[in-house]
mmCIF file of C-alpha atoms in Angstrom:
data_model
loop_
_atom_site.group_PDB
_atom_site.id
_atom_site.type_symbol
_atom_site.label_atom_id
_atom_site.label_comp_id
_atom_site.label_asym_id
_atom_site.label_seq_id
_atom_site.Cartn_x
_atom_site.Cartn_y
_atom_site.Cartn_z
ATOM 1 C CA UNK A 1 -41.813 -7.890 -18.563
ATOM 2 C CA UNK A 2 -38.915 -8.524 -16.066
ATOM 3 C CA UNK A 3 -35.749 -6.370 -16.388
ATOM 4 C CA UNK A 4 -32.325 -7.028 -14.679
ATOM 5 C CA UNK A 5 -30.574 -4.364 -12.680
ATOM 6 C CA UNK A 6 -27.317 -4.394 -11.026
ATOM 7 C CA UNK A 7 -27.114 -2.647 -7.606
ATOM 8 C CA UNK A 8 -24.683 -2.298 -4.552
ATOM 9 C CA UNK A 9 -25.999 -4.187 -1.292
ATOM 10 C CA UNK A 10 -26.570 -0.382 0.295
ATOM 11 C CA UNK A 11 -29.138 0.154 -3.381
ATOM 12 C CA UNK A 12 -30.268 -3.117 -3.006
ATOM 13 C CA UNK A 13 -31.178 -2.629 0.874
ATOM 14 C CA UNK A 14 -33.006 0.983 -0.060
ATOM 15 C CA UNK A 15 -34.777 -0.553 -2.767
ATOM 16 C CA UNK A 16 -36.251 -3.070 -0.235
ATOM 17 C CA UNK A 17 -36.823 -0.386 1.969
ATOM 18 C CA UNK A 18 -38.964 1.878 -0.714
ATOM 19 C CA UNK A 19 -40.960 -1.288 -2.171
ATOM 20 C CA UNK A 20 -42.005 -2.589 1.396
ATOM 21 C CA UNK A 21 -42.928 0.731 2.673
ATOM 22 C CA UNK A 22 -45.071 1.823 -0.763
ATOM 23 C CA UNK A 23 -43.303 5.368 -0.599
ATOM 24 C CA UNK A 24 -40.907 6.497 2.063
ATOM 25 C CA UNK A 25 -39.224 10.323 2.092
ATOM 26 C CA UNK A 26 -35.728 10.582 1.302
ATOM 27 C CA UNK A 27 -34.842 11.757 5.285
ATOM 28 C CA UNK A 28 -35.976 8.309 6.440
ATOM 29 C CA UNK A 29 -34.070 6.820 4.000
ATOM 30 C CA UNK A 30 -30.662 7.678 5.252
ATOM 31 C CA UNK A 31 -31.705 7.194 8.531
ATOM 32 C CA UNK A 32 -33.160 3.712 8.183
ATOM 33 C CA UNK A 33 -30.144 2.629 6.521
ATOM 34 C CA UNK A 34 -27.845 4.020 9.036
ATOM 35 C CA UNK A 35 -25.845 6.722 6.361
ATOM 36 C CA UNK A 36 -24.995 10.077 5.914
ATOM 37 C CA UNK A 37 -27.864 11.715 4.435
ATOM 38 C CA UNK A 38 -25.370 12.701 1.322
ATOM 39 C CA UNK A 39 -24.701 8.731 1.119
ATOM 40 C CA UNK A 40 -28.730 8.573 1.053
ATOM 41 C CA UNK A 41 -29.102 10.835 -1.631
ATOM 42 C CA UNK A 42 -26.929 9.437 -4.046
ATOM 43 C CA UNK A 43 -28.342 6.065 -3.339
ATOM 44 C CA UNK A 44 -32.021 7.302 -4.159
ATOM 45 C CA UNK A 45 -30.754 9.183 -7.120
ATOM 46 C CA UNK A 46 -28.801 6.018 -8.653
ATOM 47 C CA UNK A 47 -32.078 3.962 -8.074
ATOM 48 C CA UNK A 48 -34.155 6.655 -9.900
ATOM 49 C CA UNK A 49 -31.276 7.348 -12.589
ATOM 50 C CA UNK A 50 -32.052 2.710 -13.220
ATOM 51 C CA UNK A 51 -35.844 3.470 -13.317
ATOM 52 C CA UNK A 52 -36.274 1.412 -10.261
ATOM 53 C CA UNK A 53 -37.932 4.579 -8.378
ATOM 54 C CA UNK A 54 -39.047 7.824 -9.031
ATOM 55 C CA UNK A 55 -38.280 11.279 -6.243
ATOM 56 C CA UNK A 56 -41.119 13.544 -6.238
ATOM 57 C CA UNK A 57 -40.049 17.107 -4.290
ATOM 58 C CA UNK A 58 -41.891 17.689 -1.255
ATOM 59 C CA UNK A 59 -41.553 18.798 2.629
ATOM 60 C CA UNK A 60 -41.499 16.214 5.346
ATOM 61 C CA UNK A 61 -41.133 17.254 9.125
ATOM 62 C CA UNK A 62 -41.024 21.045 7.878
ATOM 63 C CA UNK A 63 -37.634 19.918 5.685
ATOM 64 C CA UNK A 64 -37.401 19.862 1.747
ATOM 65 C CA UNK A 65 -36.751 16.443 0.841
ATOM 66 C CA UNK A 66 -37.925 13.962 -1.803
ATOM 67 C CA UNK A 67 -40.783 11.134 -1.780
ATOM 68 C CA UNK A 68 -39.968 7.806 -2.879
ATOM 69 C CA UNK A 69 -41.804 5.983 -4.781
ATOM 70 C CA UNK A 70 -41.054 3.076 -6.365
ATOM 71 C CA UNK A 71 -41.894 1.951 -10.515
ATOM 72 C CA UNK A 72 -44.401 -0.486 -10.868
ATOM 73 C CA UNK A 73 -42.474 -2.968 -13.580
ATOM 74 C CA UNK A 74 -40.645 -6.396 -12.428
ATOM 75 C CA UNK A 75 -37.608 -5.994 -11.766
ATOM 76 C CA UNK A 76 -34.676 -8.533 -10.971
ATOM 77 C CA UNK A 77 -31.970 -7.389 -8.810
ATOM 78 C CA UNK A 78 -27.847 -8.738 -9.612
ATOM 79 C CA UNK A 79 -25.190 -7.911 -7.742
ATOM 80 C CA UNK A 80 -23.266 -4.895 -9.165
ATOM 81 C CA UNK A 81 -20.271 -4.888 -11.547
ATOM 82 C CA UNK A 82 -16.953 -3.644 -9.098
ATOM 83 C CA UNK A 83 -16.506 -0.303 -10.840
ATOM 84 C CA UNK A 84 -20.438 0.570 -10.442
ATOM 85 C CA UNK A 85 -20.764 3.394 -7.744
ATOM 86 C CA UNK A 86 -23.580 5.902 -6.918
ATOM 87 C CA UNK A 87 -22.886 8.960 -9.173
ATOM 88 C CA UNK A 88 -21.428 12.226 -7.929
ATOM 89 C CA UNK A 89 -23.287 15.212 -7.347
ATOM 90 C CA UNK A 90 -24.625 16.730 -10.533
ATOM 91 C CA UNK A 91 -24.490 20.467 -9.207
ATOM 92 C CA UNK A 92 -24.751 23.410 -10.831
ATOM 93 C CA UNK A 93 -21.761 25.985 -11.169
ATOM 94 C CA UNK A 94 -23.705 28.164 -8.557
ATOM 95 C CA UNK A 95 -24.282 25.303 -6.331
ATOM 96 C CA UNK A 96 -21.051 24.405 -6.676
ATOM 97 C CA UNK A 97 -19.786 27.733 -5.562
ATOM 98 C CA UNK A 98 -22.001 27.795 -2.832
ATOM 99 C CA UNK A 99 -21.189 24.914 -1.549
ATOM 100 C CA UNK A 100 -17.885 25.558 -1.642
ATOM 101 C CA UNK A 101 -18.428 28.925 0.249
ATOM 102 C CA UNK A 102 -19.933 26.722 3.013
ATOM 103 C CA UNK A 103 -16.996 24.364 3.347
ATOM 104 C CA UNK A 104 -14.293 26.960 3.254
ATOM 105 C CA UNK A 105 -15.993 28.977 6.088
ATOM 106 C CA UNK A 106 -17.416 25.492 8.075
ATOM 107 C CA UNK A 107 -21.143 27.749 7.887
ATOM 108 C CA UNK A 108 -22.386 30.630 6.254
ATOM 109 C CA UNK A 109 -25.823 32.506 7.301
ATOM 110 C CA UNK A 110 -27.824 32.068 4.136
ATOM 111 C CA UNK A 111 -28.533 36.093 4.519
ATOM 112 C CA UNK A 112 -24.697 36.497 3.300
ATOM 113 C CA UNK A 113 -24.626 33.843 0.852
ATOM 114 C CA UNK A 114 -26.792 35.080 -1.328
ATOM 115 C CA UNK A 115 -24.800 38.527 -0.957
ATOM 116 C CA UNK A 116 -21.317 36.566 -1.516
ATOM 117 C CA UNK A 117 -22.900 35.096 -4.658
ATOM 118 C CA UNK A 118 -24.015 37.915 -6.383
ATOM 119 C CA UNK A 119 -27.958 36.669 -6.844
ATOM 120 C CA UNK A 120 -30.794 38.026 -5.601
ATOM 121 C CA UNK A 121 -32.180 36.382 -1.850
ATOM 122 C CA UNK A 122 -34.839 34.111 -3.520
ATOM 123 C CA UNK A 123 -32.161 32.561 -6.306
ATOM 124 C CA UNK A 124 -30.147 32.661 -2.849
ATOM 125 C CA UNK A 125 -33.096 30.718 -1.150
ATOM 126 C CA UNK A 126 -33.697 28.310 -4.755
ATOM 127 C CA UNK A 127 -29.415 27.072 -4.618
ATOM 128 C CA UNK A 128 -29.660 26.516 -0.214
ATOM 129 C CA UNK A 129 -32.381 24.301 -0.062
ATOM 130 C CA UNK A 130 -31.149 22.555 -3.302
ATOM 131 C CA UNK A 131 -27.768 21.608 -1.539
ATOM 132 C CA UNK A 132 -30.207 20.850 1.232
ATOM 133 C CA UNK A 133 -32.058 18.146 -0.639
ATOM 134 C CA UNK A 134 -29.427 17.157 -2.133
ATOM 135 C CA UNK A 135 -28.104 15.880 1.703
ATOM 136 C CA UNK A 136 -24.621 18.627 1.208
ATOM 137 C CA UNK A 137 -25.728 21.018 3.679
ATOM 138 C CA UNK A 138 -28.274 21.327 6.416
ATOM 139 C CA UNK A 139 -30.056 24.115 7.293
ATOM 140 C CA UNK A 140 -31.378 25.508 10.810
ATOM 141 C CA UNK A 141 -33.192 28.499 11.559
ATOM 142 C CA UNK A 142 -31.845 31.096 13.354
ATOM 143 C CA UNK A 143 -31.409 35.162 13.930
ATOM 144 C CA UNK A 144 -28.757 37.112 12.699
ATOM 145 C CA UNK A 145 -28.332 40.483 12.720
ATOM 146 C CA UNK A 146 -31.590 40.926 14.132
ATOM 147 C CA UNK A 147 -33.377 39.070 11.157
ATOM 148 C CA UNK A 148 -34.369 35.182 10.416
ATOM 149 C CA UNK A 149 -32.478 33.499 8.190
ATOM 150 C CA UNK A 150 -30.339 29.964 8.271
ATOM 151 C CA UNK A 151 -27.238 28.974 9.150
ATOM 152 C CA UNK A 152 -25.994 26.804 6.410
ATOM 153 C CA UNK A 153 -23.623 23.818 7.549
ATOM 154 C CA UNK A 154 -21.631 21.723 5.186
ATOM 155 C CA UNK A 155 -23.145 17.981 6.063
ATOM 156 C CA UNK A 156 -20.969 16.021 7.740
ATOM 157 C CA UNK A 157 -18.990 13.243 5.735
ATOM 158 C CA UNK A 158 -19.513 9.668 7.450
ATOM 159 C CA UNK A 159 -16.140 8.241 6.598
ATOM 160 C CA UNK A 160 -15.487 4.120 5.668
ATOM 161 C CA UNK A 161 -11.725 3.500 7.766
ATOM 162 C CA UNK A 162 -12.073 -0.191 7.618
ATOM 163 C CA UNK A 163 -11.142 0.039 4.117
ATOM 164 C CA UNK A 164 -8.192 0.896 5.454
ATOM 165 C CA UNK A 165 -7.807 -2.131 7.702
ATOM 166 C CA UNK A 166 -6.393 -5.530 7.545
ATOM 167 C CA UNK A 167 -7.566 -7.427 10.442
ATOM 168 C CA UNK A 168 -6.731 -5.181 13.086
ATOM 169 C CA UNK A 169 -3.748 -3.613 11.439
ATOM 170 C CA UNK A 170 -3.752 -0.313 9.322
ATOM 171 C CA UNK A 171 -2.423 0.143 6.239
ATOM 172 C CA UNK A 172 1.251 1.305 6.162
ATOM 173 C CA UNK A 173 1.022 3.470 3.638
ATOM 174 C CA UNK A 174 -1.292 5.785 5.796
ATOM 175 C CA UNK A 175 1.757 7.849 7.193
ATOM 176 C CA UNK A 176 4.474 7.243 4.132
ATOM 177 C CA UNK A 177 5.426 9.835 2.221
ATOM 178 C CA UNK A 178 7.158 7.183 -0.026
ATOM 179 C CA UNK A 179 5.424 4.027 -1.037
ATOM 180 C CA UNK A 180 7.734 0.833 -0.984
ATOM 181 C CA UNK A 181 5.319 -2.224 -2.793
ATOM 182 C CA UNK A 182 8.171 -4.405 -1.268
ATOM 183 C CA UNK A 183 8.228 -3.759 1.534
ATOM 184 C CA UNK A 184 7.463 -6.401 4.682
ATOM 185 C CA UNK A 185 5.329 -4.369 6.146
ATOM 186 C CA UNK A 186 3.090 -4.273 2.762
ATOM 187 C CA UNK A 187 3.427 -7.458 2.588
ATOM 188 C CA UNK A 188 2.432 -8.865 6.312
ATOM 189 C CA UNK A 189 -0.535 -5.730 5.609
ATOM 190 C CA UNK A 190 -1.630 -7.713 2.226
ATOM 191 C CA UNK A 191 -1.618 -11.152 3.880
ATOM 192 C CA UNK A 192 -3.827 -10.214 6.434
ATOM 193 C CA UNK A 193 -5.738 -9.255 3.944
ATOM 194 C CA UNK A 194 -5.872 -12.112 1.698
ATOM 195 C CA UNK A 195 -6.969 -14.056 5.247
ATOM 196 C CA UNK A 196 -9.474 -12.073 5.794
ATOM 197 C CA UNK A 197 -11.296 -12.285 2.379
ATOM 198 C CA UNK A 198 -10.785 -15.621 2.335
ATOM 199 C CA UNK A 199 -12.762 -16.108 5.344
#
């Protein structure tokens, strides 16, 4: 039985990835695609959320992570519809807050988080390496206050600026505080862009 699947190019290039290798962790994922591992992990979890692959928790080079595998059944692989996009985060409240903790302070030992969250240091341990595995955070070893623990880092985000680009010019609207759609400088910016597609 043969089922059709719409995917990006980034799902369609992991799902390649996964079939070819038999299983592959989620770490060398992201890597071999050249993303963020956040980007990675919402790739993997759109392919499992289309039943092309199943993630199986496990540890690979002494890091939580997820294995890979991919689903047996034929499967044909279209192009995606426009609006389709890897889903967002599906985070608790908790992890949420945590994560958010992270971000506001750029780090947080994991010894304090659990403190600044009100939960006991294994629930503490339970939401970290979620946001870990998840690809939000990373987490390195270290001593604080004469103890081991982690220092928790928000992951950085690997941003897209061509979208922002026309050729080689920028958008004008990157510095406007008011947005003129008639302007000539919109204009010029929009047939560049128009070339460019067309190309």
């Amino acid at each position: 039985m043969s089922i059709t699947v719409a995917l990006s190019a980034a799902e369609q290039q992991a799902y390649q990835l996964i079939r070819e290798s038999g299983e592959l962790s989620q770490s060398e994922l992201w890597k071999a695609l050249g993303v963020s591992s956040r980007t990675g992990s919402r790739i993997a979890r759109s392919l499992t959320e289309k039943g092309l692959i199943t993630r199986e928790r496990t540890v690979h080079e002494e890091r939580v992570t997820y294995l890979l595998i991919p689903v047996d059944e034929e499967t044909e692989i279209g192009p995606a519809d426009l609006e389709a996009e890897p889903p967002q985060e599906e985070l608790t409240p908790r992890e949420q807050h945590a994560l958010a903790l992270i971000e506001q302070a750029n780090g947080f030992y994991q010894s304090e988080l659990w403190k600044a969250l009100g939960v006991s240091s294994r629930t503490g341990t339970r939401i970290a390496t979620a946001l870990e595995a998840a690809g939000m955070i990373k987490r390195d070893p270290t001593v604080y206050n004469g103890r081991k623990t982690y220092r928790l880092t928000p992951t950085p985000q690997q941003l897209d600026f061509s979208l922002l680009m026309a050729g080689d010019e920028i958008s004008p609207f990157i510095s406007a505080d008011e947005v003129d759609p008639w302007s000539e400088a919109f204009t010029h910016w929009l047939m560049e862009l128009s070339r460019e597609s067309a190309v």
